[in-house]
């Protein structure tokens, strides 16, 4: 138990001439309430997991940044190039000569198919990066789905193991009660020769067929001692 901090008390003393001669304690504040129990979080759905992964995956975010930058470059490729302005002044020496000033205004122009080729190349690069974003998202989706299914399978296996454990506990308790009541004598089937040999399934994962064959062989004991094949 943890220590409970009580609020301060205000003492009210009853005069001595009163017949009851009691002392009453009145709490000036209420007792602190118990802390609220944390609520269980909502289960994570597959759609929510996919949304979170697409939003926060570094590979997807980097691909989206490249696609956004290339889209801006593609939009700018259709515009005219910026003009240039040059200023030149001559005869700035010590001689008493007239100064000559020249100003050049230059506007680059794309002749022929140069402009359309530049625009097409920028748009193709933009479309390629957009498809790269989609590919990155698909890769993240596959990884999330695999992890999600693995977690679901692990949770189902855990639930089955818990159910089997509870069932075994119930059987053990039932047998113990029967033994305590003197109805069913305690016995070890191995001592009675009613258990077949232990089979080795290696890594094949066919425990169900080994269990079925073992049960059949044990039922035939001790009269018939057979070694049945799990493969057939």
Coordinates of N, CA and C in Angstrom, one line a residue:
X1 N 0.8 -1.2 0.0 CA 0.0 0.0 0.0 C 0.9 1.2 0.0
X2 N 0.4 2.3 -0.7 CA 1.1 3.5 -0.8 C 0.5 4.5 0.3
X3 N 1.4 5.4 0.8 CA 0.9 6.4 1.7 C 0.0 7.3 1.1
X4 N -1.1 7.6 1.8 CA -2.2 8.5 1.3 C -2.0 9.8 2.1
X5 N -1.8 10.9 1.3 CA -1.6 12.2 2.0 C -3.0 12.8 2.3
X6 N -3.3 13.0 3.6 CA -4.6 13.5 4.0 C -4.5 15.0 3.9
X7 N -5.7 15.6 3.6 CA -5.7 17.1 3.6 C -5.7 17.7 5.0
X8 N -5.4 18.9 5.2 CA -5.3 19.5 6.5 C -6.7 19.6 7.2
X9 N -6.7 19.4 8.5 CA -8.0 19.4 9.2 C -8.1 20.6 10.1
X10 N -9.3 21.1 10.2 CA -9.7 22.2 11.0 C -10.4 21.7 12.3
X11 N -9.8 21.9 13.5 CA -10.3 21.4 14.7 C -11.3 22.4 15.4
X12 N -12.4 21.9 15.7 CA -13.5 22.7 16.4 C -13.7 22.2 17.8
X13 N -13.2 22.9 18.8 CA -13.3 22.5 20.2 C -14.7 23.0 20.8
X14 N -15.4 22.0 21.3 CA -16.7 22.3 22.0 C -16.4 22.8 23.4
X15 N -17.1 23.9 23.9 CA -16.9 24.4 25.2 C -17.1 23.3 26.3
X16 N -16.4 23.5 27.4 CA -16.4 22.5 28.5 C -17.7 22.3 29.1
X17 N -18.6 23.4 29.1 CA -19.9 23.3 29.8 C -20.9 22.5 29.0
X18 N -20.5 22.1 27.8 CA -21.4 21.2 27.0 C -21.4 19.8 27.6
X19 N -22.5 19.1 27.6 CA -22.5 17.8 28.2 C -21.8 16.7 27.4
X20 N -21.8 16.9 26.1 CA -21.1 15.8 25.3 C -19.6 15.8 25.4
X21 N -19.0 17.1 25.6 CA -17.6 17.2 25.7 C -16.8 16.4 24.7
X22 N -17.1 16.7 23.4 CA -16.5 16.0 22.3 C -15.7 17.0 21.5
X23 N -14.8 16.5 20.8 CA -14.0 17.3 19.8 C -14.3 16.8 18.4
X24 N -14.8 17.7 17.6 CA -15.2 17.3 16.2 C -14.1 17.8 15.3
X25 N -13.7 17.0 14.3 CA -12.8 17.4 13.3 C -13.5 17.5 12.0
X26 N -13.4 18.7 11.4 CA -14.0 18.9 10.1 C -12.9 19.1 9.1
X27 N -13.0 18.4 8.0 CA -12.0 18.5 7.0 C -12.2 19.7 6.2
X28 N -11.2 20.5 6.0 CA -11.3 21.7 5.3 C -11.3 21.5 3.8
X29 N -10.8 20.4 3.4 CA -10.8 20.1 1.9 C -11.2 18.6 1.8
X30 N -11.6 18.2 0.6 CA -12.0 16.9 0.3 C -10.7 16.0 0.0
X31 N -10.9 14.7 0.2 CA -9.8 13.8 0.0 C -9.5 13.8 -1.5
X32 N -8.2 13.6 -1.8 CA -7.8 13.6 -3.2 C -8.4 12.3 -3.9
X33 N -8.8 12.5 -5.1 CA -9.4 11.4 -5.9 C -8.3 10.5 -6.4
X34 N -8.7 9.3 -6.6 CA -7.7 8.3 -7.2 C -7.4 8.7 -8.6
X35 N -6.1 8.5 -9.0 CA -5.7 8.8 -10.4 C -6.5 7.9 -11.4
X36 N -6.8 8.6 -12.5 CA -7.6 7.9 -13.5 C -6.8 6.8 -14.2
X37 N -7.4 5.7 -14.4 CA -6.7 4.6 -15.1 C -6.5 4.9 -16.5
X38 N -5.3 4.6 -17.0 CA -5.1 4.9 -18.4 C -5.9 4.1 -19.3
X39 N -6.5 4.7 -20.3 CA -7.4 4.0 -21.3 C -6.5 3.3 -22.3
X40 N -7.0 2.1 -22.7 CA -6.3 1.3 -23.7 C -6.3 2.1 -25.1
X41 N -5.2 2.1 -25.8 CA -5.2 2.8 -27.1 C -6.1 2.1 -28.1
X42 N -6.6 2.8 -29.1 CA -7.4 2.2 -30.1 C -6.5 1.3 -31.0
X43 N -7.1 0.2 -31.4 CA -6.3 -0.8 -32.3 C -5.9 -0.1 -33.6
X44 N -4.7 -0.4 -34.0 CA -4.1 0.2 -35.2 C -4.6 -0.6 -36.4
X45 N -5.4 0.0 -37.2 CA -5.9 -0.6 -38.4 C -4.8 -0.6 -39.5
X46 N -5.0 -1.4 -40.5 CA -4.0 -1.5 -41.6 C -4.0 -0.2 -42.4
X47 N -5.2 0.4 -42.6 CA -5.2 1.7 -43.4 C -4.5 2.8 -42.6
X48 N -4.7 2.8 -41.3 CA -3.9 3.8 -40.5 C -2.4 3.6 -40.5
X49 N -2.0 2.3 -40.5 CA -0.6 2.0 -40.5 C 0.0 2.4 -41.9
X50 N -0.7 2.2 -42.9 CA -0.3 2.6 -44.3 C -0.1 4.1 -44.4
X51 N -1.1 4.8 -43.8 CA -1.1 6.3 -43.9 C 0.1 6.8 -43.1
X52 N 0.3 6.3 -41.9 CA 1.5 6.8 -41.1 C 2.8 6.5 -41.8
X53 N 2.9 5.3 -42.4 CA 4.1 4.9 -43.1 C 4.4 5.8 -44.3
X54 N 3.4 6.1 -45.1 CA 3.6 6.9 -46.3 C 3.9 8.3 -45.9
X55 N 3.4 8.8 -44.7 CA 3.6 10.2 -44.3 C 5.0 10.4 -43.8
X56 N 5.5 9.4 -43.0 CA 6.8 9.6 -42.3 C 7.9 8.8 -42.9
X57 N 7.8 8.0 -43.9 CA 8.9 7.2 -44.4 C 9.9 8.1 -45.1
X58 N 11.2 8.1 -44.7 CA 12.2 9.0 -45.2 C 12.3 8.8 -46.8
X59 N 12.2 7.6 -47.3 CA 12.4 7.4 -48.7 C 11.3 8.1 -49.5
X60 N 10.1 8.0 -49.0 CA 8.9 8.6 -49.7 C 9.0 10.1 -49.6
X61 N 9.4 10.6 -48.4 CA 9.5 12.1 -48.3 C 10.6 12.7 -49.2
X62 N 11.7 12.0 -49.3 CA 12.8 12.4 -50.2 C 12.3 12.4 -51.6
X63 N 11.6 11.3 -52.0 CA 11.2 11.2 -53.4 C 10.1 12.3 -53.7
X64 N 9.3 12.6 -52.8 CA 8.3 13.7 -53.0 C 9.0 15.1 -53.1
X65 N 10.0 15.3 -52.3 CA 10.8 16.6 -52.4 C 11.4 16.7 -53.8
X66 N 12.0 15.6 -54.3 CA 12.6 15.7 -55.6 C 11.6 15.9 -56.7
X67 N 10.4 15.3 -56.6 CA 9.4 15.4 -57.6 C 8.8 16.9 -57.6
X68 N 8.7 17.5 -56.4 CA 8.2 18.8 -56.3 C 9.2 19.8 -56.9
X69 N 10.5 19.6 -56.6 CA 11.5 20.5 -57.2 C 11.5 20.4 -58.8
X70 N 11.4 19.1 -59.2 CA 11.4 18.9 -60.7 C 10.1 19.5 -61.4
X71 N 9.0 19.4 -60.6 CA 7.8 20.0 -61.2 C 7.9 21.5 -61.4
X72 N 8.6 22.2 -60.4 CA 8.9 23.6 -60.5 C 9.8 23.9 -61.7
X73 N 10.8 23.1 -61.9 CA 11.7 23.3 -63.0 C 10.9 23.1 -64.4
X74 N 10.0 22.1 -64.4 CA 9.2 21.9 -65.6 C 8.3 23.0 -65.9
X75 N 7.8 23.6 -64.9 CA 6.9 24.8 -65.1 C 7.7 26.0 -65.7
X76 N 9.0 26.1 -65.1 CA 9.8 27.3 -65.6 C 10.4 27.0 -66.9
X77 N 10.4 25.8 -67.4 CA 11.1 25.5 -68.7 C 10.3 26.1 -69.9
X78 N 9.0 26.3 -69.7 CA 8.2 26.9 -70.8 C 8.2 28.4 -70.8
X79 N 8.9 29.1 -69.9 CA 8.9 30.5 -69.9 C 10.2 31.0 -70.7
X80 N 10.1 32.3 -71.1 CA 11.2 32.9 -71.8 C 12.4 33.0 -70.8
X81 N 13.6 32.9 -71.4 CA 14.8 33.0 -70.5 C 14.9 34.5 -70.2
X82 N 15.6 34.8 -69.0 CA 15.7 36.1 -68.6 C 16.7 36.9 -69.5
X83 N 16.3 38.1 -69.8 CA 17.2 39.0 -70.6 C 18.4 39.4 -69.8
X84 N 19.4 39.9 -70.5 CA 20.6 40.5 -69.9 C 20.9 41.9 -70.4
X85 N 21.4 42.7 -69.5 CA 21.7 44.1 -69.8 C 23.2 44.4 -69.5
X86 N 24.0 44.8 -70.5 CA 25.4 45.1 -70.4 C 25.7 46.5 -70.6
X87 N 26.6 47.1 -69.8 CA 27.0 48.5 -70.0 C 28.5 48.6 -70.1
X88 N 28.9 49.4 -71.2 CA 30.4 49.5 -71.4 C 30.7 51.0 -71.7
X89 N 31.7 51.5 -71.0 CA 32.1 52.9 -71.2 C 33.6 52.9 -71.6
X90 N 33.9 53.7 -72.7 CA 35.3 53.7 -73.2 C 35.9 55.1 -73.0
X91 N 37.2 55.2 -73.3 CA 37.9 56.5 -73.2 C 37.9 57.1 -71.8
X92 N 38.2 56.2 -70.8 CA 38.3 56.7 -69.4 C 39.7 57.0 -69.0
X93 N 40.6 57.2 -69.9 CA 42.0 57.5 -69.6 C 42.2 59.0 -69.2
X94 N 43.5 59.4 -69.0 CA 43.7 60.8 -68.7 C 43.6 61.8 -69.9
X95 N 43.5 61.3 -71.1 CA 43.4 62.2 -72.3 C 42.0 62.8 -72.2
X96 N 42.0 64.0 -72.8 CA 40.7 64.8 -72.9 C 40.0 64.3 -74.1
X97 N 39.4 63.2 -73.9 CA 38.6 62.6 -75.0 C 37.1 62.4 -74.6
X98 N 36.3 62.4 -75.6 CA 34.9 62.1 -75.3 C 34.7 60.7 -74.9
X99 N 33.9 60.5 -73.8 CA 33.6 59.2 -73.3 C 32.5 58.6 -74.2
X100 N 32.7 57.3 -74.5 CA 31.7 56.6 -75.3 C 31.1 55.5 -74.4
X101 N 29.8 55.5 -74.4 CA 29.1 54.6 -73.5 C 28.2 53.7 -74.5
X102 N 28.2 52.4 -74.1 CA 27.5 51.4 -74.9 C 26.6 50.6 -74.0
X103 N 25.4 50.4 -74.4 CA 24.5 49.5 -73.7 C 23.9 48.5 -74.6
X104 N 24.0 47.2 -74.1 CA 23.5 46.1 -74.8 C 22.4 45.4 -74.1
X105 N 21.3 45.2 -74.7 CA 20.2 44.5 -74.2 C 20.0 43.2 -75.0
X106 N 20.1 42.1 -74.3 CA 20.1 40.8 -75.0 C 18.9 39.9 -74.5
X107 N 18.1 39.4 -75.4 CA 17.0 38.5 -75.1 C 17.3 37.1 -75.7
X108 N 17.7 36.1 -74.9 CA 17.9 34.8 -75.6 C 16.6 34.2 -76.2
X109 N 16.8 33.7 -77.4 CA 15.7 33.1 -78.1 C 16.0 31.7 -78.5
X110 N 15.1 30.8 -78.4 CA 15.3 29.4 -78.8 C 14.8 29.3 -80.2
X111 N 15.7 28.9 -81.1 CA 15.3 28.8 -82.5 C 15.0 27.4 -82.8
X112 N 14.0 27.2 -83.6 CA 13.6 25.8 -84.1 C 13.0 25.0 -82.9
X113 N 13.5 23.8 -82.8 CA 12.9 22.9 -81.8 C 13.6 22.9 -80.5
X114 N 14.5 23.8 -80.3 CA 15.3 23.8 -79.0 C 14.3 24.0 -77.8
X115 N 13.4 25.0 -78.0 CA 12.5 25.3 -76.8 C 11.6 24.1 -76.5
X116 N 11.0 23.5 -77.6 CA 10.1 22.4 -77.3 C 10.9 21.2 -76.8
X117 N 12.1 21.0 -77.2 CA 12.9 19.9 -76.7 C 13.2 20.1 -75.2
X118 N 13.6 21.3 -74.9 CA 13.9 21.6 -73.5 C 12.6 21.4 -72.6
X119 N 11.5 21.8 -73.1 CA 10.2 21.6 -72.3 C 9.9 20.1 -72.2
X120 N 10.0 19.4 -73.3 CA 9.7 18.0 -73.2 C 10.7 17.2 -72.3
X121 N 11.9 17.6 -72.3 CA 12.9 16.9 -71.4 C 12.6 17.2 -69.9
X122 N 12.2 18.5 -69.6 CA 11.8 18.8 -68.2 C 10.6 18.1 -67.8
X123 N 9.6 18.0 -68.7 CA 8.3 17.3 -68.3 C 8.6 15.8 -68.2
X124 N 9.4 15.2 -69.0 CA 9.7 13.8 -68.9 C 10.5 13.5 -67.5
X125 N 11.4 14.4 -67.2 CA 12.1 14.2 -65.9 C 11.1 14.3 -64.7
X126 N 10.1 15.3 -64.8 CA 9.1 15.4 -63.8 C 8.2 14.2 -63.7
X127 N 7.8 13.6 -64.8 CA 6.9 12.4 -64.8 C 7.7 11.2 -64.2
X128 N 9.0 11.2 -64.5 CA 9.8 10.0 -64.0 C 9.9 10.1 -62.5
X129 N 10.1 11.3 -61.9 CA 10.2 11.4 -60.5 C 8.8 11.2 -59.8
X130 N 7.7 11.6 -60.5 CA 6.4 11.3 -59.9 C 6.2 9.8 -59.9
X131 N 6.6 9.1 -60.9 CA 6.5 7.6 -60.8 C 7.4 7.0 -59.8
X132 N 8.5 7.6 -59.6 CA 9.4 7.1 -58.5 C 8.8 7.3 -57.1
X133 N 8.0 8.4 -56.9 CA 7.3 8.5 -55.7 C 6.3 7.4 -55.5
X134 N 5.6 7.0 -56.6 CA 4.6 6.0 -56.5 C 5.3 4.6 -56.2
X135 N 6.4 4.4 -56.8 CA 7.2 3.1 -56.5 C 7.6 3.1 -55.1
X136 N 8.1 4.2 -54.6 CA 8.6 4.2 -53.2 C 7.4 3.9 -52.2
X137 N 6.2 4.5 -52.5 CA 5.1 4.2 -51.7 C 4.7 2.8 -51.7
X138 N 4.8 2.1 -52.9 CA 4.4 0.7 -53.0 C 5.4 -0.1 -52.2
X139 N 6.7 0.2 -52.3 CA 7.6 -0.5 -51.5 C 7.3 -0.4 -50.0
X140 N 7.0 0.8 -49.5 CA 6.6 1.0 -48.1 C 5.4 0.2 -47.8
X141 N 4.4 0.2 -48.7 CA 3.1 -0.5 -48.4 C 3.4 -2.0 -48.3
X142 N 4.2 -2.5 -49.1 CA 4.5 -4.0 -49.0 C 5.2 -4.3 -47.7
X143 N 6.1 -3.5 -47.3 CA 6.8 -3.7 -46.0 C 5.8 -3.6 -44.8
X144 N 4.9 -2.6 -44.9 CA 4.0 -2.4 -43.8 C 3.0 -3.6 -43.8
X145 N 2.5 -4.0 -44.9 CA 1.5 -5.1 -45.0 C 2.2 -6.4 -44.4
X146 N 3.4 -6.7 -44.8 CA 4.1 -7.9 -44.3 C 4.3 -7.8 -42.8
X147 N 4.7 -6.7 -42.3 CA 4.8 -6.5 -40.8 C 3.5 -6.6 -40.1
X148 N 2.5 -6.0 -40.7 CA 1.1 -6.1 -40.1 C 0.6 -7.5 -40.0
X149 N 0.7 -8.2 -41.1 CA 0.3 -9.6 -41.1 C 1.1 -10.5 -40.2
X150 N 2.4 -10.2 -40.1 CA 3.2 -11.0 -39.1 C 2.7 -10.7 -37.7
X151 N 2.4 -9.4 -37.4 CA 1.9 -9.1 -36.1 C 0.5 -9.8 -35.8
X152 N -0.3 -9.8 -36.8 CA -1.7 -10.4 -36.7 C -1.5 -11.9 -36.4
X153 N -0.6 -12.6 -37.2 CA -0.4 -14.0 -37.0 C 0.2 -14.3 -35.6
X154 N 1.1 -13.4 -35.1 CA 1.7 -13.6 -33.8 C 0.6 -13.4 -32.7
X155 N -0.3 -12.5 -32.9 CA -1.3 -12.3 -31.9 C -2.3 -13.4 -31.9
X156 N -2.6 -14.0 -33.1 CA -3.5 -15.1 -33.1 C -2.8 -16.4 -32.5
X157 N -1.6 -16.5 -32.8 CA -0.8 -17.7 -32.1 C -0.8 -17.5 -30.6
X158 N -0.6 -16.3 -30.2 CA -0.6 -16.0 -28.7 C -2.0 -16.3 -28.1
X159 N -3.0 -15.9 -28.8 CA -4.4 -16.2 -28.3 C -4.6 -17.7 -28.3
X160 N -4.2 -18.5 -29.3 CA -4.4 -19.9 -29.3 C -3.6 -20.6 -28.1
X161 N -2.4 -20.1 -27.9 CA -1.6 -20.7 -26.8 C -2.2 -20.4 -25.5
X162 N -2.8 -19.2 -25.3 CA -3.5 -18.9 -24.1 C -4.7 -19.8 -23.9
X163 N -5.4 -20.0 -25.0 CA -6.6 -20.8 -24.9 C -6.2 -22.3 -24.5
X164 N -5.2 -22.8 -25.2 CA -4.7 -24.1 -24.9 C -4.2 -24.2 -23.4
X165 N -3.5 -23.2 -22.9 CA -3.0 -23.2 -21.6 C -4.2 -23.2 -20.6
X166 N -5.2 -22.4 -20.8 CA -6.4 -22.5 -20.0 C -7.1 -23.8 -20.0
X167 N -7.2 -24.4 -21.2 CA -7.9 -25.7 -21.3 C -7.1 -26.8 -20.6
X168 N -5.8 -26.7 -20.7 CA -4.9 -27.7 -20.0 C -5.1 -27.5 -18.5
X169 N -5.1 -26.3 -18.0 CA -5.3 -26.0 -16.6 C -6.6 -26.6 -16.1
X170 N -7.7 -26.4 -16.9 CA -9.0 -26.9 -16.5 C -9.0 -28.5 -16.4
X171 N -8.3 -29.1 -17.4 CA -8.2 -30.6 -17.3 C -7.4 -31.0 -16.1
X172 N -6.3 -30.4 -15.8 CA -5.5 -30.7 -14.7 C -6.3 -30.6 -13.4
X173 N -7.0 -29.4 -13.3 CA -7.8 -29.2 -12.1 C -8.9 -30.3 -11.9
X174 N -9.5 -30.6 -13.1 CA -10.6 -31.6 -13.0 C -10.1 -33.0 -12.6
X175 N -8.9 -33.4 -13.2 CA -8.3 -34.7 -12.8 C -7.9 -34.6 -11.3
X176 N -7.4 -33.5 -10.9 CA -6.9 -33.4 -9.5 C -8.1 -33.5 -8.5
X177 N -9.3 -32.9 -8.9 CA -10.4 -33.1 -8.1 C -10.9 -34.5 -8.0
X178 N -10.9 -35.2 -9.2 CA -11.3 -36.6 -9.2 C -10.4 -37.5 -8.4
X179 N -9.1 -37.2 -8.5 CA -8.2 -38.0 -7.7 C -8.4 -37.7 -6.2
X180 N -8.6 -36.4 -5.8 CA -8.8 -36.1 -4.4 C -10.1 -36.7 -3.9
X181 N -11.1 -36.9 -4.8 CA -12.4 -37.5 -4.4 C -12.3 -39.0 -4.3
X182 N -11.2 -39.6 -4.8 CA -11.0 -41.0 -4.9 C -11.8 -41.7 -6.0
X183 N -12.2 -40.9 -7.0 CA -13.0 -41.5 -8.1 C -12.1 -42.1 -9.1
X184 N -11.0 -41.4 -9.5 CA -10.1 -41.8 -10.6 C -8.7 -41.9 -10.0
X185 N -8.1 -43.1 -10.0 CA -6.8 -43.3 -9.5 C -5.8 -42.6 -10.3
X186 N -4.7 -42.0 -9.7 CA -3.7 -41.4 -10.5 C -2.8 -42.4 -11.2
X187 N -2.6 -42.2 -12.4 CA -1.8 -43.2 -13.2 C -0.9 -42.5 -14.2
X188 N 0.2 -43.2 -14.6 CA 1.1 -42.7 -15.6 C 1.0 -43.6 -16.8
X189 N 0.5 -43.1 -17.9 CA 0.3 -44.0 -19.0 C 1.7 -44.6 -19.6
X190 N 2.7 -43.8 -19.3 CA 4.0 -44.4 -19.7 C 4.4 -45.6 -19.0
X191 N 4.0 -45.7 -17.7 CA 4.3 -46.9 -16.9 C 3.4 -48.1 -17.3
X192 N 2.3 -47.7 -17.9 CA 1.4 -48.8 -18.3 C 1.6 -49.2 -19.8
X193 N 2.6 -48.6 -20.4 CA 3.0 -49.0 -21.8 C 1.9 -48.5 -22.8
X194 N 1.3 -47.4 -22.5 CA 0.2 -46.9 -23.4 C 0.6 -45.6 -24.2
X195 N 1.9 -45.3 -24.2 CA 2.4 -44.2 -24.9 C 3.4 -44.6 -26.0
X196 N 3.2 -44.2 -27.2 CA 4.2 -44.5 -28.3 C 5.4 -43.7 -28.2
X197 N 6.4 -44.0 -29.0 CA 7.7 -43.3 -29.0 C 7.5 -41.9 -29.5
X198 N 8.5 -41.1 -29.2 CA 8.5 -39.7 -29.6 C 8.9 -39.5 -31.0
X199 N 8.1 -38.8 -31.8 CA 8.5 -38.6 -33.2 C 9.2 -37.3 -33.4
X200 N 10.1 -37.2 -34.4 CA 10.9 -36.1 -34.7 C 10.4 -35.5 -36.0
X201 N 9.8 -34.3 -36.0 CA 9.3 -33.7 -37.2 C 10.3 -32.7 -37.9
X202 N 11.5 -32.5 -37.2 CA 12.5 -31.6 -37.8 C 11.9 -30.2 -38.0
X203 N 12.1 -29.6 -39.2 CA 11.7 -28.3 -39.5 C 10.5 -28.2 -40.4
X204 N 9.8 -29.4 -40.6 CA 8.7 -29.4 -41.6 C 7.4 -28.8 -41.1
X205 N 7.3 -28.5 -39.8 CA 6.1 -27.9 -39.3 C 4.8 -28.7 -39.4
X206 N 4.9 -30.0 -39.3 CA 3.7 -30.9 -39.5 C 3.4 -31.6 -38.1
X207 N 3.3 -30.7 -37.1 CA 3.1 -31.3 -35.7 C 1.7 -31.9 -35.7
X208 N 0.8 -31.5 -36.5 CA -0.6 -32.0 -36.4 C -0.7 -33.5 -36.8
X209 N 0.1 -33.8 -37.9 CA 0.1 -35.2 -38.3 C 0.9 -36.1 -37.4
X210 N 1.9 -35.6 -36.8 CA 2.7 -36.4 -35.8 C 1.8 -36.6 -34.5
X211 N 1.0 -35.6 -34.1 CA 0.1 -35.8 -33.0 C -0.9 -36.8 -33.3
X212 N -1.5 -36.8 -34.5 CA -2.6 -37.7 -34.9 C -2.0 -39.1 -34.9
X213 N -0.9 -39.3 -35.6 CA -0.3 -40.7 -35.7 C 0.1 -41.2 -34.3
X214 N 0.7 -40.3 -33.4 CA 1.1 -40.7 -32.1 C -0.2 -41.1 -31.3
X215 N -1.3 -40.4 -31.4 CA -2.5 -40.8 -30.7 C -3.0 -42.1 -31.2
X216 N -3.0 -42.4 -32.5 CA -3.4 -43.7 -33.0 C -2.5 -44.8 -32.5
X217 N -1.2 -44.6 -32.5 CA -0.3 -45.6 -32.1 C -0.5 -45.9 -30.6
X218 N -0.8 -44.9 -29.8 CA -1.0 -45.1 -28.4 C -2.3 -45.8 -28.1
X219 N -3.4 -45.6 -28.9 CA -4.6 -46.3 -28.7 C -4.5 -47.7 -29.0
X220 N -3.6 -48.2 -29.9 CA -3.4 -49.6 -30.2 C -2.5 -50.3 -29.2
X221 N -1.8 -49.5 -28.3 CA -1.0 -50.1 -27.3 C -1.9 -50.6 -26.1
X222 N -1.4 -51.6 -25.4 CA -0.2 -52.4 -25.5 C -0.3 -53.6 -26.4
X223 N -1.5 -53.8 -27.0 CA -1.8 -55.0 -27.8 C -1.0 -55.0 -29.1
X224 N -1.0 -53.9 -29.8 CA -0.3 -53.8 -31.1 C 0.6 -52.7 -31.1
X225 N 1.9 -53.0 -31.2 CA 3.0 -52.0 -31.2 C 3.4 -51.7 -32.6
X226 N 2.8 -50.6 -33.2 CA 3.1 -50.3 -34.6 C 3.8 -49.0 -34.7
X227 N 4.6 -48.9 -35.8 CA 5.3 -47.6 -36.1 C 4.8 -47.1 -37.4
X228 N 3.7 -46.3 -37.3 CA 3.0 -45.8 -38.5 C 3.8 -44.7 -39.1
X229 N 3.7 -44.5 -40.4 CA 4.4 -43.5 -41.2 C 3.6 -42.2 -41.2
X230 N 4.3 -41.1 -40.9 CA 3.6 -39.8 -40.9 C 3.5 -39.3 -42.3
X231 N 4.3 -39.8 -43.2 CA 4.3 -39.4 -44.6 C 3.1 -40.0 -45.4
X232 N 2.5 -41.0 -44.9 CA 1.4 -41.7 -45.7 C 0.2 -41.8 -44.8

